Amino acid sequence: MPFVVPFLFAFGLAATPVLTRPPQLAADTAFYNASAQPLRSRAGAVRLIVTTPASKGGVIQRIYNANRVLLEEVPYSDTETKIREGVALRWAASGELRGRRTYRAGQLEGQAVTYFPGGTIQQLAIYKQGQEKSKMCFSLNGQPGDCPLENSAGKVYAEYQFGTPILERQVRHDTRYPALPRGETLLLGQVVVACAIGVDGKVREIRIYKGLGPVYDREALRVVEGLRGTFSPQLVDGEPVESFYTLGVDFIPPVTR
């Protein structure tokens, strides 16, 4: 496989340092503290999130640190649904490109690349409709090698701001068993809802991961969309990143007498 690395670089996958200019603060700039709570002004903010219209439609969200260095750029199809569409980029605080992913209708599609400091490729994965089809990993000198097992070193996962027990209690309280036509079988089961947790801790891109049926799925989506509060974002080496979160919504048939 010695031909792999030159092949990848020929397609422009090598990382290059990026000059990041301070954002021009505007009405669409949001400020957040270290706990991902929104602030009214820049005072005390450790993250700035600037949303601007994209040239080909939709919007682009750019995330800066307290020093106003660009850390992440994510394209969305519109401001309401916040479904990712296009190429998302992630940088280190030094300005070096650390990751590049392409999304279609909110799902990973094509190449997802991560880079070592210095610009050499660390990992290349191929996705089709959100499913990983293949993955290759490389050493610092660019030689292909085995991919390390996933571990949690340097990673803090997203968590509901009021804690998991409160989240589960809120979901149980808000869930209503759907009204079904007479004679239709009442189901006992769970709908699994997947969503994205942004670097601002907000829930977006809510969708059914494992359904139970149309009426149950609609109710599960309603419950998750109505969650009160936000999440603390996932941290990788101390930097907040967008992540996926799954939540189960249980349906227990009402007792009839």
Tab-separated table of N, CA, C and O in Angstrom, residues 18 21 46 63 74 77 93 98 101 119 123 126 137 143 161 172 182 188-189 196 243 253:
chain	number	residue	atom	x	y	z
A	18	VAL	N	-3.928	27.880	8.209
A	18	VAL	CA	-4.932	28.827	7.762
A	18	VAL	C	-4.803	30.103	8.573
A	18	VAL	O	-4.774	30.068	9.801
A	21	ARG	N	-8.618	35.536	10.600
A	21	ARG	CA	-8.791	36.921	10.997
A	21	ARG	C	-9.871	37.027	12.059
A	21	ARG	O	-10.845	36.280	12.050
A	46	VAL	N	-15.880	32.759	26.279
A	46	VAL	CA	-14.749	31.934	25.830
A	46	VAL	C	-15.008	31.391	24.434
A	46	VAL	O	-14.111	30.821	23.819
A	63	ILE	N	-17.017	29.201	14.641
A	63	ILE	CA	-16.791	29.215	16.078
A	63	ILE	C	-15.375	29.692	16.356
A	63	ILE	O	-14.404	29.171	15.790
A	74	VAL	N	-18.889	25.345	10.049
A	74	VAL	CA	-19.885	24.328	9.719
A	74	VAL	C	-20.969	24.943	8.834
A	74	VAL	O	-21.591	25.938	9.221
A	77	SER	N	-27.945	23.994	5.896
A	77	SER	CA	-28.855	24.253	4.779
A	77	SER	C	-29.749	25.459	5.040
A	77	SER	O	-30.166	26.135	4.109
A	93	ALA	N	-5.941	25.692	17.790
A	93	ALA	CA	-5.765	27.093	18.164
A	93	ALA	C	-4.555	27.720	17.479
A	93	ALA	O	-4.463	28.938	17.350
A	98	ARG	N	-7.199	20.672	11.381
A	98	ARG	CA	-7.173	19.398	12.087
A	98	ARG	C	-8.213	18.419	11.578
A	98	ARG	O	-8.133	17.224	11.848
A	101	ARG	N	-14.650	17.333	6.919
A	101	ARG	CA	-15.726	16.384	6.676
A	101	ARG	C	-16.744	16.982	5.718
A	101	ARG	O	-16.945	18.195	5.706
A	119	GLY	N	0.269	18.854	9.701
A	119	GLY	CA	-0.417	18.719	8.423
A	119	GLY	C	-0.464	17.351	7.794
A	119	GLY	O	-1.104	17.174	6.766
A	123	GLN	N	-5.950	10.161	9.862
A	123	GLN	CA	-6.992	9.164	9.595
A	123	GLN	C	-7.849	9.605	8.417
A	123	GLN	O	-8.160	10.782	8.271
A	126	ILE	N	-14.153	6.777	4.866
A	126	ILE	CA	-15.090	6.968	3.762
A	126	ILE	C	-16.497	6.658	4.264
A	126	ILE	O	-16.735	5.589	4.845
A	137	CYS	N	-5.583	4.524	8.699
A	137	CYS	CA	-4.842	5.364	9.628
A	137	CYS	C	-3.373	5.393	9.223
A	137	CYS	O	-2.881	4.461	8.583
A	143	GLN	N	3.138	6.740	6.744
A	143	GLN	CA	3.011	5.331	6.394
A	143	GLN	C	1.682	4.761	6.912
A	143	GLN	O	1.288	5.013	8.051
A	161	GLN	N	-27.258	19.588	31.151
A	161	GLN	CA	-26.802	20.534	32.173
A	161	GLN	C	-27.366	20.241	33.564
A	161	GLN	O	-26.731	20.574	34.574
A	172	ARG	N	-39.684	11.136	30.700
A	172	ARG	CA	-40.825	10.310	31.144
A	172	ARG	C	-42.052	11.164	31.410
A	172	ARG	O	-43.180	10.798	31.049
A	182	ARG	N	-59.383	2.666	17.356
A	182	ARG	CA	-59.934	1.520	18.090
A	182	ARG	C	-59.564	0.221	17.376
A	182	ARG	O	-59.672	0.102	16.165
A	188	LEU	N	-45.593	-1.841	23.293
A	188	LEU	CA	-44.674	-1.550	24.384
A	188	LEU	C	-43.268	-1.541	23.789
A	188	LEU	O	-42.825	-2.528	23.206
A	189	GLY	N	-42.581	-0.416	23.895
A	189	GLY	CA	-41.256	-0.364	23.289
A	189	GLY	C	-40.597	0.984	23.475
A	189	GLY	O	-41.058	1.824	24.253
A	196	ALA	N	-27.738	16.172	17.294
A	196	ALA	CA	-26.403	16.749	17.367
A	196	ALA	C	-26.376	17.754	18.509
A	196	ALA	O	-27.334	18.513	18.700
A	243	SER	N	-21.049	17.027	18.583
A	243	SER	CA	-21.101	15.586	18.797
A	243	SER	C	-22.528	15.091	18.615
A	243	SER	O	-23.475	15.879	18.545
A	253	PRO	N	-47.979	1.057	27.350
A	253	PRO	CA	-49.425	1.158	27.114
A	253	PRO	C	-50.172	1.500	28.417
A	253	PRO	O	-49.816	0.990	29.490
